[in-house]
Coordinates of C-alpha atoms in Angstrom, one line a residue:
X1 CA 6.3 -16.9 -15.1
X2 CA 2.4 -18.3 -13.8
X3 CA 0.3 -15.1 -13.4
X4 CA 0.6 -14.6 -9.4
X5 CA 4.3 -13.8 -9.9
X6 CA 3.7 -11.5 -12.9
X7 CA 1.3 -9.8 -10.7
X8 CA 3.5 -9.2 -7.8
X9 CA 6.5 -8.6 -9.8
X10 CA 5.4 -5.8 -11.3
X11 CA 3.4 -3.8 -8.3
X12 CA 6.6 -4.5 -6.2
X13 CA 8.9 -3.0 -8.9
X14 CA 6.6 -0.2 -8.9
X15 CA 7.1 0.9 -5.0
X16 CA 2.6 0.2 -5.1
X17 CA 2.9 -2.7 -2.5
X18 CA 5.6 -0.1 -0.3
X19 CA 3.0 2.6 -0.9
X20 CA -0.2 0.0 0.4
X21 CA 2.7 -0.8 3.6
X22 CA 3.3 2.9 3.9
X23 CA -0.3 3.5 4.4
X24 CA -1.5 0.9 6.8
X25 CA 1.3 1.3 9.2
X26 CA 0.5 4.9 9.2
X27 CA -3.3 4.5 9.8
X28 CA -2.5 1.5 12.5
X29 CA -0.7 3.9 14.7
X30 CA -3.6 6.8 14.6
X31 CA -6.0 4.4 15.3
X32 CA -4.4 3.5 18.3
X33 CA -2.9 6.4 19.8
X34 CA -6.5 8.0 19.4
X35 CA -9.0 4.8 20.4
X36 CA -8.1 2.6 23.7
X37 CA -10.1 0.4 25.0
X38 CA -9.8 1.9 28.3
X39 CA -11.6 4.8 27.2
X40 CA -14.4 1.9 26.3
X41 CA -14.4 1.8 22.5
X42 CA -14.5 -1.6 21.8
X43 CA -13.6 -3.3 18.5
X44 CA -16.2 -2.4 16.0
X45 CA -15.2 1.3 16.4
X46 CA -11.2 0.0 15.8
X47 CA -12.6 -1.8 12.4
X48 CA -14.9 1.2 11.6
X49 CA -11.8 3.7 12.2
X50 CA -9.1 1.4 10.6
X51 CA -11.0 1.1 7.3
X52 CA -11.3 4.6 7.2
X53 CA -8.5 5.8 8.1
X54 CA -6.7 3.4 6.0
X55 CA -8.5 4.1 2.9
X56 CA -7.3 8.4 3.8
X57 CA -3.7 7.3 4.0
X58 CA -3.9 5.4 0.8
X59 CA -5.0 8.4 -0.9
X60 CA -2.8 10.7 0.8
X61 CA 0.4 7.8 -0.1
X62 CA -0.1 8.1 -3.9
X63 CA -1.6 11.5 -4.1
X64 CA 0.8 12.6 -6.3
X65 CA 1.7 9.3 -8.4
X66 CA 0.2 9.7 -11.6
X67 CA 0.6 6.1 -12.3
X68 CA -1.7 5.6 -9.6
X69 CA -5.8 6.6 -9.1
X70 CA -8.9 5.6 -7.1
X71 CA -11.3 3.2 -8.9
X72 CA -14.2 2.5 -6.8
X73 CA -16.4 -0.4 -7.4
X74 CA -20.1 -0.1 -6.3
X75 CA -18.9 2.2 -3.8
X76 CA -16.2 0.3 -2.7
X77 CA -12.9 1.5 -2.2
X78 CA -10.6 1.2 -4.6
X79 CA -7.4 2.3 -6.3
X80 CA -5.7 1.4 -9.8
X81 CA -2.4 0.7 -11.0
X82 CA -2.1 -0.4 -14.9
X83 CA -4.2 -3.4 -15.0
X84 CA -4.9 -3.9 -11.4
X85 CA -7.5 -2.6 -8.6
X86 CA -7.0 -3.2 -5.1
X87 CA -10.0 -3.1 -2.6
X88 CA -9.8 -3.2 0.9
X89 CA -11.0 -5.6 3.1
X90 CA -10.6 -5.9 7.0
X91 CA -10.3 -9.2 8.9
X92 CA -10.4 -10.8 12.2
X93 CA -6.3 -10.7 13.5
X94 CA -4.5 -13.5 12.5
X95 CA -7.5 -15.3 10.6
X96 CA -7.2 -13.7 7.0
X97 CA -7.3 -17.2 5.7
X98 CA -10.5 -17.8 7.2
X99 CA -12.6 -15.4 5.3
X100 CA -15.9 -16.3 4.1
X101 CA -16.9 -14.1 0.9
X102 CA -19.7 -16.0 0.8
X103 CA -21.1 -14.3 3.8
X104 CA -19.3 -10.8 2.3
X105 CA -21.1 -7.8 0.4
X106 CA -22.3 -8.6 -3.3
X107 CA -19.3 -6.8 -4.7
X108 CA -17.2 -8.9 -2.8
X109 CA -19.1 -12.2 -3.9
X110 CA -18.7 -11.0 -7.7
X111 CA -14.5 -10.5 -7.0
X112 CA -14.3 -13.7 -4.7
X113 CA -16.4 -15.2 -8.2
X114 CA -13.1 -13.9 -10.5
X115 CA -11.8 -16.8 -12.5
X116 CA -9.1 -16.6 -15.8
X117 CA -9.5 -18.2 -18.7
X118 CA -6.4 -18.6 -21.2
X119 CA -4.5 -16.3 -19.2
X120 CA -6.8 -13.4 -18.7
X121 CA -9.2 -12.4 -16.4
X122 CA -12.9 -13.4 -16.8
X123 CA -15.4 -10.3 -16.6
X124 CA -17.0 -9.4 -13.2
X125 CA -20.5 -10.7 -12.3
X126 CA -21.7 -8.4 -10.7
X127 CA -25.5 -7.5 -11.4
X128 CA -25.0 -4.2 -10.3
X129 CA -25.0 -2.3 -12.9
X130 CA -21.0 -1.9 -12.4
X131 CA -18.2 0.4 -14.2
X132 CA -15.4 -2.4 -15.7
X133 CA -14.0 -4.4 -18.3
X134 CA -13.0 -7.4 -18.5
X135 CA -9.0 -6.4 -18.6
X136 CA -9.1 -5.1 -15.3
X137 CA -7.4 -7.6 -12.2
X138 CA -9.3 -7.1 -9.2
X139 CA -7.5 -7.5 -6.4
X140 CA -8.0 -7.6 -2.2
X141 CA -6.1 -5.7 0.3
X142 CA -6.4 -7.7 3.8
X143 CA -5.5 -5.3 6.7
X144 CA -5.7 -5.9 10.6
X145 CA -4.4 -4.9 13.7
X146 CA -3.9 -5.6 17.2
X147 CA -2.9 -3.2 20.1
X148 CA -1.9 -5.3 22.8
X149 CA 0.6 -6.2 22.1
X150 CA 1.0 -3.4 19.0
X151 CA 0.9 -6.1 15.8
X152 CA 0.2 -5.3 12.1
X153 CA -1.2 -7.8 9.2
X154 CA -1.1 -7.0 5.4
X155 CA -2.0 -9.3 2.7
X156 CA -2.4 -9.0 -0.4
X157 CA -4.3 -11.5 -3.0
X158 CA -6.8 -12.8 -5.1
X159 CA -9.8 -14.0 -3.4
X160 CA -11.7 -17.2 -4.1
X161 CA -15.7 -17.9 -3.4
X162 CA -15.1 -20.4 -0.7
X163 CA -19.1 -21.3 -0.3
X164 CA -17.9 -25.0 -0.9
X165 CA -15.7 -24.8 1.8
X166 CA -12.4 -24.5 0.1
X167 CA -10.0 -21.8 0.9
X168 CA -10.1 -18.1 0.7
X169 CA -7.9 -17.3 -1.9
X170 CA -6.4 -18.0 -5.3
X171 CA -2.8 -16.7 -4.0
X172 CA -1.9 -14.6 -0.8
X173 CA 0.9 -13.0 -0.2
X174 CA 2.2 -10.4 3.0
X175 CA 3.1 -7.0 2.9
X176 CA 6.1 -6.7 5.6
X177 CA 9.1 -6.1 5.7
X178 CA 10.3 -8.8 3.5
X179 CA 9.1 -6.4 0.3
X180 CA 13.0 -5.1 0.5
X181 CA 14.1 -1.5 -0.3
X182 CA 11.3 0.7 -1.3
X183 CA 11.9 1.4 -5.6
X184 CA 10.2 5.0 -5.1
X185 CA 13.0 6.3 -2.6
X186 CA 16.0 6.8 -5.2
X187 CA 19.5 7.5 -3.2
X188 CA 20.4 11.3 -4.7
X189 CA 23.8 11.8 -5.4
X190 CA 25.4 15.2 -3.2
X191 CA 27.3 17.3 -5.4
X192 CA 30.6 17.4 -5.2
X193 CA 32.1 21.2 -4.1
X194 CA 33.8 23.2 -6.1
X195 CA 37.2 22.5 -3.9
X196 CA 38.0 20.1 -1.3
X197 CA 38.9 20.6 2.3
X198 CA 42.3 19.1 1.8
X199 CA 43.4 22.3 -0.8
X200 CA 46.3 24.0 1.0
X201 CA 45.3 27.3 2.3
X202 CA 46.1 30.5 0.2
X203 CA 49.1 32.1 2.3
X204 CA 47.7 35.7 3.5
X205 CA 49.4 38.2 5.4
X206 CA 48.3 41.2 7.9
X207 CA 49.1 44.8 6.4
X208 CA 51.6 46.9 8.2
X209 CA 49.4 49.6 9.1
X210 CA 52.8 51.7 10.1
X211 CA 54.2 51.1 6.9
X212 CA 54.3 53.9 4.0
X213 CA 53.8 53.9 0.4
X214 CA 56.4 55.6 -1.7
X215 CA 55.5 57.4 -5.0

């Protein structure tokens, strides 16, 4: 199995990539049903508001799943399960693939710079002083949005510094419904009563209130 399937394998098994889904859709729809355009905000207060909001839900989602925690990087968002960190990164709708990191912050630069050797990940370049090892996947989170009509995209992939005007990424992959049944949401079996409906009914009689005991 090559490492891009390893990768997905295991944050799908783990209900993560459901959780990242979860989240989006959820800060999607209070974006729009608070900002419209006929109000005049115009689309750099939707990007503001979706990467914030975004990043709340994601919290909220895995709030309590201990397997999961936020790892920021230089102030970046970001959130950790096992090996792997996901940061978020917004895009122009229905142009993820057309990212240029070289344009992007430094922290993005130093992720888009990721390589592996052998296997395993090479160490970030960062220059920034930065908190992480050289074990630790760094992954990006694409998110966008459009409101008319109401459409959702969710990637999720390595990226790759495309300053020599390659593509964007190592591997991308989307987060719809084509993730299947969600692994966290376990079907809880109802306990079976004590008797069943179809038991015949204990015979019972009305007392004869005009009757009379005898000693």
């Amino acid at each position: 199995m090559d490492h891009q399937s390893a990768v997905w394998d295991e944050l799908l098994g783990a209900g993560f990539l459901h959780g990242l889904r979860d989240a989006h859709r959820e800060a999607t729809l209070a974006v729009f049903g608070s900002l419209t355009r006929a109000a005049g905000f115009k689309e750099r207060t939707f990007g503001i508001a979706a990467f914030d909001n975004l990043e709340s839900q994601i919290d909220r989602v895995f709030e309590d799943d201990e397997r999961v925690f936020r790892d920021d990087l230089n102030q970046s968002p970001g959130w950790r399960f096992g090996p792997y960190r996901v940061l978020l990164k917004r895009h122009p709708f229905g142009n993820v693939r057309g990212i240029r990191w070289d344009r992007d912050s430094p922290t993005k630069q130093a992720v888009a710079r990721q390589g592996y050797a052998d296997g395993r990940q090479l160490a970030l370049d960062l220059g920034l002083t930065p908190r992480d090892t050289p074990d630790v996947v760094t992954l990006v989170l694409a998110h966008s949005a459009s409101d008319e009509p109401l459409e959702m995209e969710l990637f999720l992939g390595q990226p790759r510094m495309n300053d020599d005007g390659g593509p964007a990424w190592r591997w991308l992959r989307p987060l719809d419904d084509t993730l299947g049944g969600d692994p966290r949401r376990k079907l809880v079996a109802r306990p079976l009563p004590l008797w069943g409906d179809d038991e015949a009914d204990v015979p019972m009689r009305l007392r004869d209130e005009t009757s009379t005991e005898t000693a």
